[in-house]
Coordinates of C-alpha atoms in Angstrom, one line a residue:
Y148 CA -58.0 6.8 -42.8
H149 CA -56.1 9.8 -44.3
M150 CA -53.2 9.1 -42.0
T151 CA -52.9 5.4 -43.0
R152 CA -53.8 5.3 -46.7
Q153 CA -50.5 6.8 -47.9
V154 CA -48.1 5.2 -45.4
A155 CA -46.8 2.5 -47.8
D156 CA -46.2 5.1 -50.5
W157 CA -44.4 7.5 -48.1
I158 CA -42.1 4.8 -46.8
T159 CA -41.4 3.5 -50.3
R160 CA -40.7 7.0 -51.6
A161 CA -38.5 7.7 -48.6
G162 CA -36.6 4.5 -49.3
E163 CA -36.1 5.4 -52.9
A164 CA -34.9 8.9 -51.8
C165 CA -32.5 7.3 -49.4
Q166 CA -31.1 5.1 -52.2
A167 CA -30.8 8.2 -54.5
K168 CA -28.7 9.9 -51.8
G169 CA -26.4 7.0 -51.3
Y170 CA -28.1 5.3 -48.3
A171 CA -28.8 2.1 -50.2
A172 CA -29.1 -0.3 -47.3
L173 CA -31.6 1.8 -45.4
G174 CA -33.4 2.5 -48.6
R175 CA -33.9 -1.2 -49.2
K176 CA -35.0 -1.7 -45.6
L177 CA -37.6 1.0 -45.8
I178 CA -38.9 -0.3 -49.1
K179 CA -39.2 -3.8 -47.6
H180 CA -41.0 -2.4 -44.6
A181 CA -43.4 -0.5 -46.8
A182 CA -44.9 -3.7 -48.0
H183 CA -45.9 -4.6 -44.5
E184 CA -47.8 -1.4 -44.2
D185 CA -49.7 -1.6 -47.5
G186 CA -53.5 -2.0 -47.1
H187 CA -53.7 -1.1 -43.4
Q188 CA -56.2 1.7 -44.2
E189 CA -58.7 -1.1 -45.1
L190 CA -58.5 -2.3 -41.5
Y191 CA -59.3 1.2 -40.4
R192 CA -62.2 1.4 -42.9
N193 CA -63.6 -1.9 -41.7
D194 CA -63.5 -0.8 -38.1
L195 CA -65.1 2.5 -39.0
E196 CA -67.9 0.7 -40.8
G197 CA -68.5 -1.6 -37.8
L198 CA -68.4 1.2 -35.3
L199 CA -70.8 3.3 -37.4
A200 CA -73.2 0.4 -37.7
S201 CA -73.4 0.2 -33.9
Y202 CA -73.7 4.0 -33.6
N203 CA -76.4 4.3 -36.3
K204 CA -78.4 1.5 -34.7
K205 CA -78.2 3.0 -31.3
H206 CA -78.9 6.6 -32.3
G207 CA -81.2 6.1 -35.4
E208 CA -78.6 7.8 -37.7
N209 CA -77.4 6.8 -41.1
L210 CA -73.8 7.9 -41.1
T211 CA -71.5 6.2 -43.7
A212 CA -67.8 5.5 -43.7
D213 CA -67.6 7.1 -47.2
A214 CA -69.1 10.3 -46.0
L215 CA -66.7 10.6 -43.1
I216 CA -63.6 9.6 -45.2
D217 CA -64.6 12.1 -47.9
M218 CA -64.3 14.9 -45.3
L219 CA -61.2 17.0 -45.5
P220 CA -58.5 15.8 -43.1
S221 CA -58.2 17.6 -39.8
P222 CA -55.4 20.1 -39.2
G223 CA -53.4 17.5 -37.3
V224 CA -53.7 14.9 -40.0
S225 CA -52.8 17.6 -42.6
S226 CA -49.7 18.3 -40.6
Y227 CA -48.8 14.6 -40.4
I228 CA -49.2 14.4 -44.2
Q229 CA -47.0 17.5 -44.7
L230 CA -44.4 16.0 -42.3
H231 CA -44.0 12.9 -44.5
E232 CA -44.0 14.8 -47.8
G233 CA -41.4 17.2 -46.4
I234 CA -39.1 14.5 -45.3
I235 CA -39.2 12.7 -48.6
A236 CA -38.3 15.9 -50.4
S237 CA -35.6 16.9 -47.9
E238 CA -31.9 16.3 -47.7
H239 CA -32.5 13.8 -44.9
P240 CA -35.1 11.3 -46.2
Y241 CA -33.5 8.7 -43.9
V242 CA -35.3 10.3 -40.9
Q243 CA -38.3 8.3 -42.0
I244 CA -36.9 5.5 -40.0
A245 CA -37.1 7.6 -36.8
I246 CA -40.7 8.6 -37.5
E247 CA -41.6 5.0 -38.2
S248 CA -40.0 3.9 -34.9
E249 CA -41.9 6.5 -32.9
I250 CA -45.3 6.0 -34.6
E251 CA -45.1 2.2 -34.1
L252 CA -43.9 2.5 -30.6
V253 CA -47.1 4.5 -29.8
S254 CA -49.1 1.4 -30.9
V255 CA -47.0 -0.9 -28.7
L256 CA -47.2 1.3 -25.6
Y257 CA -50.7 2.7 -25.8
G258 CA -52.7 0.1 -27.9
P259 CA -53.2 -2.4 -25.1
M260 CA -54.4 0.4 -22.8
M261 CA -56.8 1.7 -25.4
I262 CA -58.2 -1.8 -26.1
G263 CA -58.5 -2.4 -22.4
R264 CA -60.4 0.8 -21.9
C265 CA -62.8 0.1 -24.8
V266 CA -63.5 -3.4 -23.4
E267 CA -64.1 -1.8 -20.0
L268 CA -66.6 0.6 -21.5
K269 CA -68.3 -1.5 -24.2
G270 CA -67.6 -5.1 -23.4
F271 CA -65.5 -7.7 -25.3
G272 CA -67.7 -7.4 -28.4
I273 CA -66.0 -4.1 -29.2
I274 CA -62.8 -6.0 -30.0
K275 CA -64.1 -7.1 -33.4
Q276 CA -64.4 -3.4 -34.3
L277 CA -60.9 -2.6 -33.2
S278 CA -59.0 -4.6 -35.8
F279 CA -56.7 -1.8 -36.8
V280 CA -55.6 -1.1 -33.2
E281 CA -55.4 -4.8 -32.3
D282 CA -53.4 -5.6 -35.4
H283 CA -51.0 -2.7 -34.9
T284 CA -50.6 -3.5 -31.2
L285 CA -49.4 -6.9 -32.1
L286 CA -47.6 -6.3 -35.4
D287 CA -45.8 -3.2 -34.3
V288 CA -43.8 -5.0 -31.7
G289 CA -42.0 -6.7 -34.6
H290 CA -42.0 -3.5 -36.7
T291 CA -40.5 -1.5 -33.8
T292 CA -37.8 -4.0 -33.3
Y293 CA -37.1 -4.0 -37.1
N294 CA -37.0 -0.2 -37.2
F295 CA -34.7 0.0 -34.2
K296 CA -32.3 -2.5 -35.7
A297 CA -32.3 -0.7 -39.0
M298 CA -31.7 2.7 -37.3
D299 CA -28.9 1.2 -35.2
A300 CA -27.2 -0.2 -38.3
F301 CA -27.7 3.1 -40.1
L302 CA -26.2 5.1 -37.2
N303 CA -23.2 2.8 -37.0
E304 CA -22.5 3.5 -40.6
Y305 CA -23.5 7.2 -40.6
P306 CA -23.1 8.5 -37.0
E307 CA -23.3 12.1 -38.3
T308 CA -27.0 11.5 -38.9
L309 CA -27.9 11.3 -35.2
E310 CA -29.1 14.8 -34.8
P311 CA -31.6 14.8 -37.7
L312 CA -32.9 11.4 -36.5
I313 CA -33.4 12.7 -33.0
D314 CA -35.1 15.9 -34.4
A315 CA -37.5 13.9 -36.6
G316 CA -38.3 11.4 -33.9

């Protein structure tokens, strides 16, 4: 949840930072892309609530999504948040497109395997509790293509940005 709730804001702010640094076209593309990411944390929250309901029923517990979400983020999630904030404030906010490409490629490459393994272990009923992964596995094919095209156009115009893009990715 902590990784997803700020995504639209990060991408928008990175796009605005790109525009401020003279990378107008990429800035517009990032801002446009941000709208597609807005609200995805609610898919995650819905999945969490469904998974917790099953867990609570099976184990006689009363865990809530709010209690888990209110916990501090893990060190890995904190690092992910710092990565985005650092990029937005850096001299190279355009590297957001490389990070977006890599993150969404993870969904495309590993999402189907994760869903398959969950079905293998829990049956097809589990799919209704995996809307975040299912949604991203499908949508991120298009997002990844969009990001790669945006990065290609950006690199054609600014080939000197290759190394920061590679480093960020």
